[in-house]
C-alpha cells in the first residue's frame, strides 16, 4: 500500500517526546507544514523519573501553553539530599518540583503539537533516513521528504546514527534503572536524591499521584553492575520487598555528553539525540523542550531567509551548551574520587549548598550564575572537609 509515494513537507520531525513535540508545535505555529513521526502511537511509556523542574515548568508554559494541574502533576516541596541513606541536607519548603508520569505528559505535549497542525505518522517503522535530501522512508514504502529534518528521536537516535555512524559514545553515556512502586509501599512523600547510590550518578525517590518512582543512574562505565546499586538503594527504602524479584527497567541517557555541533546542513538534532542532559542533576526534559523550540525556530528562519538551518540553530543553542559545559566542570567537584566522600560532609556543614542545588534544579539559578567565586567556595569547603577527616 502507498508504495513509493512521496509526500513533501517543510519540516520532518522524527520522534515526538518533549523535544520533537516542541519542535513541531513551534514550526507549525510559524506556518510550516510539519510531519511528526514516531515509532509509537501516543500515549506510550517512557522510562523517566518524571521530575519536572521549575525550568521545565517555564519552558512547557512558553512552548505548549501548558501549566501544572492536579490531573497531570503532583507538586512536591519537601526535599531530602542523602548519601547512602544518611541525610545530609533537608528542605521542608523547597522550590516546587512537579512530578508527572511521562506516558500522560508526553501524550499531552504530542496532542498540542497535533492541534497546532503537525501531521502525525505513528506508529511507523523507518527503513531509511537520507540526511542529504533530507527524507525518511517508512517500512511500508512511503517516502516523506522535508526541506529540514529534526532528529528528536532520543538517546539512541537513528538520525544521529545516519549522520555520525553512532548515536552516542559508550564511554560517556549514562544508564538508569527504575521501578514504579505502589504508593503505599513507601509512605514518605518527600522527594529524595541520594548522591551515594551510584558512582558519577545518584539514586532518586520521586512521589507521583498514584505511584512512587525509585531509581538509580549514572555514567555507565563507572557502574558496571548498576543492578546491584539499584537493589541496595531499593533495600534502603522498601526493605520489606525482595529486591531480587522486583522488575526494574533500564534506559540510556546522555549524561552530559552533548554534541557541540548537533547536526549538519538541513539536519538538526534536539533533546537526548543532541546529548542535552544536565551532567549533575540528570535533568533532560527542560533541555529537550528548549532545544526542540530552538530547532523549530531555526527551521522556520532557514526557510524564510533561505539560509542553512544549522546556522540558525547554532546561533540559538549557545545558551544550552554553556550551561552543559559549566555543569561538566562542577561535576568533577561532586562526583570524582577522592572528593566524592568529602562532598557530603561539606554539604552537611553548609546548608546553603543544598539550597543552591535546589535553586539550580528549580531553574532559579543557571550554572553560569554560579561563576568562579562559588566554584572556589565549593573547592574551599571540600578542602576544609578533607582536612577535618577523622584519623
Ligand atoms: C531512568 C531515567 C530517569 C530520568 N529522569 C528524569 C527526570 O526526572 N527529569 C528530567 O528532566 N529528565 C529525566 N530523564 C531524562 C529525560 O527522560 C530525557 O532527557 C528526555 O526524555 C529527552 O526527551 P527527547 O524528546 O529528547 O527524547 P525521548 O523522550 O526519548 O523521545 C524520543 C521519541 O522518539 C521516538 N523514537 C525513537 N527512535 C525512533 C525511531 N527509530 N523511529 C521513530 N521514532 C523513534 C520515541 O518513541 C520517543 O517518542 C531521565 C532519563 C532516564 C533514562
PDB file of C-alpha atoms in Angstrom, residues 180-390:
ATOM      1  CA  UNK A 180       7.235   2.261  39.837  1.00  0.00           C
ATOM      2  CA  UNK A 181       6.030   1.054  43.229  1.00  0.00           C
ATOM      3  CA  UNK A 182       2.548   1.213  44.715  1.00  0.00           C
ATOM      4  CA  UNK A 183       2.041   4.460  46.554  1.00  0.00           C
ATOM      5  CA  UNK A 184       1.524   2.721  49.908  1.00  0.00           C
ATOM      6  CA  UNK A 185       4.784   0.737  49.704  1.00  0.00           C
ATOM      7  CA  UNK A 186       6.739   3.859  50.687  1.00  0.00           C
ATOM      8  CA  UNK A 187       4.835   6.168  52.979  1.00  0.00           C
ATOM      9  CA  UNK A 188       7.271   9.055  52.848  1.00  0.00           C
ATOM     10  CA  UNK A 189       6.119  11.736  50.402  1.00  0.00           C
ATOM     11  CA  UNK A 190       9.457  13.523  50.193  1.00  0.00           C
ATOM     12  CA  UNK A 191      11.487  13.872  47.001  1.00  0.00           C
ATOM     13  CA  UNK A 192      14.896  12.354  47.641  1.00  0.00           C
ATOM     14  CA  UNK A 193      18.205  12.390  45.814  1.00  0.00           C
ATOM     15  CA  UNK A 194      20.963  10.121  47.130  1.00  0.00           C
ATOM     16  CA  UNK A 195      24.436  11.049  45.928  1.00  0.00           C
ATOM     17  CA  UNK A 196      25.944   7.790  47.228  1.00  0.00           C
ATOM     18  CA  UNK A 197      23.617   5.391  45.402  1.00  0.00           C
ATOM     19  CA  UNK A 198      25.802   5.136  42.256  1.00  0.00           C
ATOM     20  CA  UNK A 199      29.213   6.273  41.018  1.00  0.00           C
ATOM     21  CA  UNK A 200      29.086   9.503  38.973  1.00  0.00           C
ATOM     22  CA  UNK A 201      25.343   9.489  39.447  1.00  0.00           C
ATOM     23  CA  UNK A 202      22.707   9.180  42.128  1.00  0.00           C
ATOM     24  CA  UNK A 203      19.552   7.474  43.328  1.00  0.00           C
ATOM     25  CA  UNK A 204      16.094   9.035  43.489  1.00  0.00           C
ATOM     26  CA  UNK A 205      12.701   8.621  45.090  1.00  0.00           C
ATOM     27  CA  UNK A 206      10.061  10.661  43.296  1.00  0.00           C
ATOM     28  CA  UNK A 207       6.490  10.606  44.628  1.00  0.00           C
ATOM     29  CA  UNK A 208       3.738  10.631  41.992  1.00  0.00           C
ATOM     30  CA  UNK A 209      -0.053  10.829  42.170  1.00  0.00           C
ATOM     31  CA  UNK A 210      -0.523   7.026  42.062  1.00  0.00           C
ATOM     32  CA  UNK A 211       2.991   5.567  42.411  1.00  0.00           C
ATOM     33  CA  UNK A 212       6.464   6.157  43.816  1.00  0.00           C
ATOM     34  CA  UNK A 213       9.395   6.032  41.406  1.00  0.00           C
ATOM     35  CA  UNK A 214      12.631   4.583  42.779  1.00  0.00           C
ATOM     36  CA  UNK A 215      15.689   4.615  40.561  1.00  0.00           C
ATOM     37  CA  UNK A 216      19.456   4.829  40.261  1.00  0.00           C
ATOM     38  CA  UNK A 217      21.507   6.164  37.382  1.00  0.00           C
ATOM     39  CA  UNK A 218      24.948   7.364  36.463  1.00  0.00           C
ATOM     40  CA  UNK A 219      27.787   7.114  33.974  1.00  0.00           C
ATOM     41  CA  UNK A 220      27.523   3.590  32.554  1.00  0.00           C
ATOM     42  CA  UNK A 221      31.210   2.614  32.528  1.00  0.00           C
ATOM     43  CA  UNK A 222      31.640   3.717  36.158  1.00  0.00           C
ATOM     44  CA  UNK A 223      28.770   1.442  37.224  1.00  0.00           C
ATOM     45  CA  UNK A 224      29.277  -1.931  35.532  1.00  0.00           C
ATOM     46  CA  UNK A 225      26.752  -3.509  37.941  1.00  0.00           C
ATOM     47  CA  UNK A 226      24.014  -0.878  38.098  1.00  0.00           C
ATOM     48  CA  UNK A 227      21.533  -3.572  39.107  1.00  0.00           C
ATOM     49  CA  UNK A 228      23.446  -4.149  42.354  1.00  0.00           C
ATOM     50  CA  UNK A 229      23.279  -0.395  43.086  1.00  0.00           C
ATOM     51  CA  UNK A 230      19.564  -0.490  42.341  1.00  0.00           C
ATOM     52  CA  UNK A 231      18.966  -3.419  44.698  1.00  0.00           C
ATOM     53  CA  UNK A 232      20.939  -1.736  47.506  1.00  0.00           C
ATOM     54  CA  UNK A 233      19.063   1.529  47.089  1.00  0.00           C
ATOM     55  CA  UNK A 234      15.681  -0.178  46.920  1.00  0.00           C
ATOM     56  CA  UNK A 235      16.503  -2.113  50.101  1.00  0.00           C
ATOM     57  CA  UNK A 236      17.040   1.211  51.912  1.00  0.00           C
ATOM     58  CA  UNK A 237      13.508   2.342  51.058  1.00  0.00           C
ATOM     59  CA  UNK A 238      11.498  -0.833  50.776  1.00  0.00           C
ATOM     60  CA  UNK A 239      13.298  -3.428  52.953  1.00  0.00           C
ATOM     61  CA  UNK A 240      10.087  -5.497  53.023  1.00  0.00           C
ATOM     62  CA  UNK A 241      10.382  -6.143  49.252  1.00  0.00           C
ATOM     63  CA  UNK A 242      12.544  -8.883  47.795  1.00  0.00           C
ATOM     64  CA  UNK A 243      14.785  -6.633  45.664  1.00  0.00           C
ATOM     65  CA  UNK A 244      15.847  -9.638  43.565  1.00  0.00           C
ATOM     66  CA  UNK A 245      12.250 -10.143  42.448  1.00  0.00           C
ATOM     67  CA  UNK A 246      11.378  -6.513  41.755  1.00  0.00           C
ATOM     68  CA  UNK A 247      11.372  -6.000  37.992  1.00  0.00           C
ATOM     69  CA  UNK A 248      13.142  -2.768  37.129  1.00  0.00           C
ATOM     70  CA  UNK A 249      13.588  -1.292  33.660  1.00  0.00           C
ATOM     71  CA  UNK A 250      16.657   0.403  32.218  1.00  0.00           C
ATOM     72  CA  UNK A 251      17.426   3.085  29.647  1.00  0.00           C
ATOM     73  CA  UNK A 252      20.378   5.108  28.419  1.00  0.00           C
ATOM     74  CA  UNK A 253      20.633   8.838  28.958  1.00  0.00           C
ATOM     75  CA  UNK A 254      23.328  11.139  27.588  1.00  0.00           C
ATOM     76  CA  UNK A 255      24.532  12.343  30.995  1.00  0.00           C
ATOM     77  CA  UNK A 256      26.403  15.492  29.934  1.00  0.00           C
ATOM     78  CA  UNK A 257      27.996  14.142  26.742  1.00  0.00           C
ATOM     79  CA  UNK A 258      26.461  16.709  24.438  1.00  0.00           C
ATOM     80  CA  UNK A 259      27.291  17.267  20.760  1.00  0.00           C
ATOM     81  CA  UNK A 260      28.993  20.601  20.236  1.00  0.00           C
ATOM     82  CA  UNK A 261      27.669  20.762  16.661  1.00  0.00           C
ATOM     83  CA  UNK A 262      24.308  18.939  16.807  1.00  0.00           C
ATOM     84  CA  UNK A 263      23.575  18.321  13.145  1.00  0.00           C
ATOM     85  CA  UNK A 264      24.667  19.192   9.638  1.00  0.00           C
ATOM     86  CA  UNK A 265      23.208  21.355   6.854  1.00  0.00           C
ATOM     87  CA  UNK A 266      19.442  20.873   6.923  1.00  0.00           C
ATOM     88  CA  UNK A 267      19.513  18.189   9.629  1.00  0.00           C
ATOM     89  CA  UNK A 268      19.312  19.247  13.296  1.00  0.00           C
ATOM     90  CA  UNK A 269      19.414  17.156  16.469  1.00  0.00           C
ATOM     91  CA  UNK A 270      17.452  18.139  19.579  1.00  0.00           C
ATOM     92  CA  UNK A 271      16.993  16.802  23.119  1.00  0.00           C
ATOM     93  CA  UNK A 272      18.654  13.496  24.026  1.00  0.00           C
ATOM     94  CA  UNK A 273      19.615  12.978  20.375  1.00  0.00           C
ATOM     95  CA  UNK A 274      21.897  16.014  20.816  1.00  0.00           C
ATOM     96  CA  UNK A 275      23.087  14.798  24.238  1.00  0.00           C
ATOM     97  CA  UNK A 276      21.360  17.555  26.187  1.00  0.00           C
ATOM     98  CA  UNK A 277      21.021  16.141  29.700  1.00  0.00           C
ATOM     99  CA  UNK A 278      22.417  18.019  32.715  1.00  0.00           C
ATOM    100  CA  UNK A 279      25.510  16.079  33.860  1.00  0.00           C
ATOM    101  CA  UNK A 280      24.853  16.783  37.563  1.00  0.00           C
ATOM    102  CA  UNK A 281      21.088  16.675  38.031  1.00  0.00           C
ATOM    103  CA  UNK A 282      20.179  14.389  35.114  1.00  0.00           C
ATOM    104  CA  UNK A 283      17.536  16.889  34.016  1.00  0.00           C
ATOM    105  CA  UNK A 284      16.737  16.343  30.340  1.00  0.00           C
ATOM    106  CA  UNK A 285      13.079  17.308  29.840  1.00  0.00           C
ATOM    107  CA  UNK A 286      13.660  21.065  30.082  1.00  0.00           C
ATOM    108  CA  UNK A 287      16.588  20.953  27.665  1.00  0.00           C
ATOM    109  CA  UNK A 288      14.640  18.723  25.282  1.00  0.00           C
ATOM    110  CA  UNK A 289      11.781  21.252  25.164  1.00  0.00           C
ATOM    111  CA  UNK A 290      14.113  24.239  24.840  1.00  0.00           C
ATOM    112  CA  UNK A 291      16.343  22.725  22.142  1.00  0.00           C
ATOM    113  CA  UNK A 292      13.237  21.488  20.304  1.00  0.00           C
ATOM    114  CA  UNK A 293      11.832  25.003  20.362  1.00  0.00           C
ATOM    115  CA  UNK A 294      15.155  26.413  19.091  1.00  0.00           C
ATOM    116  CA  UNK A 295      15.283  23.794  16.321  1.00  0.00           C
ATOM    117  CA  UNK A 296      11.702  24.589  15.253  1.00  0.00           C
ATOM    118  CA  UNK A 297      12.513  28.306  15.182  1.00  0.00           C
ATOM    119  CA  UNK A 298      15.710  27.638  13.231  1.00  0.00           C
ATOM    120  CA  UNK A 299      13.780  25.617  10.624  1.00  0.00           C
ATOM    121  CA  UNK A 300      11.295  28.480  10.190  1.00  0.00           C
ATOM    122  CA  UNK A 301      14.060  31.053   9.886  1.00  0.00           C
ATOM    123  CA  UNK A 302      16.017  28.936   7.408  1.00  0.00           C
ATOM    124  CA  UNK A 303      13.026  28.552   5.107  1.00  0.00           C
ATOM    125  CA  UNK A 304      12.046  32.198   5.386  1.00  0.00           C
ATOM    126  CA  UNK A 305      15.535  33.568   4.685  1.00  0.00           C
ATOM    127  CA  UNK A 306      16.848  30.722   2.551  1.00  0.00           C
ATOM    128  CA  UNK A 307      19.817  30.000   4.804  1.00  0.00           C
ATOM    129  CA  UNK A 308      21.241  26.787   6.284  1.00  0.00           C
ATOM    130  CA  UNK A 309      19.083  25.613   9.186  1.00  0.00           C
ATOM    131  CA  UNK A 310      22.208  24.593  11.087  1.00  0.00           C
ATOM    132  CA  UNK A 311      23.487  28.197  11.128  1.00  0.00           C
ATOM    133  CA  UNK A 312      20.191  29.425  12.556  1.00  0.00           C
ATOM    134  CA  UNK A 313      20.232  26.620  15.155  1.00  0.00           C
ATOM    135  CA  UNK A 314      23.830  27.228  16.271  1.00  0.00           C
ATOM    136  CA  UNK A 315      23.026  30.922  16.749  1.00  0.00           C
ATOM    137  CA  UNK A 316      20.402  29.910  19.330  1.00  0.00           C
ATOM    138  CA  UNK A 317      21.727  26.846  21.127  1.00  0.00           C
ATOM    139  CA  UNK A 318      24.801  28.513  22.690  1.00  0.00           C
ATOM    140  CA  UNK A 319      22.973  29.169  25.974  1.00  0.00           C
ATOM    141  CA  UNK A 320      22.239  25.460  26.497  1.00  0.00           C
ATOM    142  CA  UNK A 321      25.798  24.475  25.568  1.00  0.00           C
ATOM    143  CA  UNK A 322      27.265  26.988  28.017  1.00  0.00           C
ATOM    144  CA  UNK A 323      25.120  25.517  30.784  1.00  0.00           C
ATOM    145  CA  UNK A 324      26.182  21.947  29.884  1.00  0.00           C
ATOM    146  CA  UNK A 325      29.863  22.940  29.801  1.00  0.00           C
ATOM    147  CA  UNK A 326      29.674  24.771  33.163  1.00  0.00           C
ATOM    148  CA  UNK A 327      27.858  21.811  34.763  1.00  0.00           C
ATOM    149  CA  UNK A 328      30.511  19.418  33.465  1.00  0.00           C
ATOM    150  CA  UNK A 329      33.228  21.471  35.180  1.00  0.00           C
ATOM    151  CA  UNK A 330      31.379  21.416  38.515  1.00  0.00           C
ATOM    152  CA  UNK A 331      30.500  17.734  38.202  1.00  0.00           C
ATOM    153  CA  UNK A 332      34.067  16.653  38.967  1.00  0.00           C
ATOM    154  CA  UNK A 333      33.853  18.562  42.287  1.00  0.00           C
ATOM    155  CA  UNK A 334      30.864  16.443  43.268  1.00  0.00           C
ATOM    156  CA  UNK A 335      31.407  13.006  41.800  1.00  0.00           C
ATOM    157  CA  UNK A 336      35.136  12.408  41.307  1.00  0.00           C
ATOM    158  CA  UNK A 337      37.031  10.206  43.737  1.00  0.00           C
ATOM    159  CA  UNK A 338      38.559  11.064  46.195  1.00  0.00           C
ATOM    160  CA  UNK A 339      36.404  14.212  46.574  1.00  0.00           C
ATOM    161  CA  UNK A 340      33.232  12.112  46.479  1.00  0.00           C
ATOM    162  CA  UNK A 341      33.413  11.211  50.166  1.00  0.00           C
ATOM    163  CA  UNK A 342      34.069  14.778  51.284  1.00  0.00           C
ATOM    164  CA  UNK A 343      31.357  16.499  49.288  1.00  0.00           C
ATOM    165  CA  UNK A 344      28.581  15.128  51.585  1.00  0.00           C
ATOM    166  CA  UNK A 345      30.403  16.470  54.651  1.00  0.00           C
ATOM    167  CA  UNK A 346      30.779  19.882  53.067  1.00  0.00           C
ATOM    168  CA  UNK A 347      27.033  19.847  52.240  1.00  0.00           C
ATOM    169  CA  UNK A 348      26.173  18.841  55.807  1.00  0.00           C
ATOM    170  CA  UNK A 349      28.166  21.719  57.252  1.00  0.00           C
ATOM    171  CA  UNK A 350      26.841  24.275  54.789  1.00  0.00           C
ATOM    172  CA  UNK A 351      23.048  24.035  54.277  1.00  0.00           C
ATOM    173  CA  UNK A 352      23.337  26.819  51.696  1.00  0.00           C
ATOM    174  CA  UNK A 353      24.842  24.207  49.329  1.00  0.00           C
ATOM    175  CA  UNK A 354      21.598  22.185  49.384  1.00  0.00           C
ATOM    176  CA  UNK A 355      19.584  25.356  48.800  1.00  0.00           C
ATOM    177  CA  UNK A 356      21.799  26.294  45.860  1.00  0.00           C
ATOM    178  CA  UNK A 357      21.425  22.776  44.408  1.00  0.00           C
ATOM    179  CA  UNK A 358      17.641  23.153  44.711  1.00  0.00           C
ATOM    180  CA  UNK A 359      17.669  26.584  43.103  1.00  0.00           C
ATOM    181  CA  UNK A 360      19.656  25.125  40.204  1.00  0.00           C
ATOM    182  CA  UNK A 361      17.158  22.291  39.938  1.00  0.00           C
ATOM    183  CA  UNK A 362      14.312  24.795  40.082  1.00  0.00           C
ATOM    184  CA  UNK A 363      15.806  26.815  37.247  1.00  0.00           C
ATOM    185  CA  UNK A 364      16.033  29.874  39.527  1.00  0.00           C
ATOM    186  CA  UNK A 365      19.804  29.783  39.057  1.00  0.00           C
ATOM    187  CA  UNK A 366      21.898  28.954  35.991  1.00  0.00           C
ATOM    188  CA  UNK A 367      25.292  27.286  36.284  1.00  0.00           C
ATOM    189  CA  UNK A 368      26.715  30.351  34.604  1.00  0.00           C
ATOM    190  CA  UNK A 369      25.333  32.451  37.531  1.00  0.00           C
ATOM    191  CA  UNK A 370      27.430  30.448  39.981  1.00  0.00           C
ATOM    192  CA  UNK A 371      30.621  31.861  38.498  1.00  0.00           C
ATOM    193  CA  UNK A 372      34.165  31.335  39.698  1.00  0.00           C
ATOM    194  CA  UNK A 373      33.537  32.670  43.225  1.00  0.00           C
ATOM    195  CA  UNK A 374      31.100  29.905  44.053  1.00  0.00           C
ATOM    196  CA  UNK A 375      33.342  27.262  42.487  1.00  0.00           C
ATOM    197  CA  UNK A 376      36.153  28.476  44.695  1.00  0.00           C
ATOM    198  CA  UNK A 377      33.872  28.379  47.727  1.00  0.00           C
ATOM    199  CA  UNK A 378      32.858  24.764  46.969  1.00  0.00           C
ATOM    200  CA  UNK A 379      36.515  23.816  46.476  1.00  0.00           C
ATOM    201  CA  UNK A 380      37.463  25.549  49.784  1.00  0.00           C
ATOM    202  CA  UNK A 381      34.672  23.790  51.664  1.00  0.00           C
ATOM    203  CA  UNK A 382      35.768  20.471  50.219  1.00  0.00           C
ATOM    204  CA  UNK A 383      39.327  21.254  51.253  1.00  0.00           C
ATOM    205  CA  UNK A 384      38.189  22.077  54.799  1.00  0.00           C
ATOM    206  CA  UNK A 385      36.215  18.811  54.993  1.00  0.00           C
ATOM    207  CA  UNK A 386      39.279  16.936  53.777  1.00  0.00           C
ATOM    208  CA  UNK A 387      41.472  18.472  56.459  1.00  0.00           C
ATOM    209  CA  UNK A 388      38.934  17.613  59.159  1.00  0.00           C
ATOM    210  CA  UNK A 389      38.756  13.962  58.152  1.00  0.00           C
ATOM    211  CA  UNK A 390      38.841  11.503  61.069  1.00  0.00           C
TER     212      UNK A 390
END
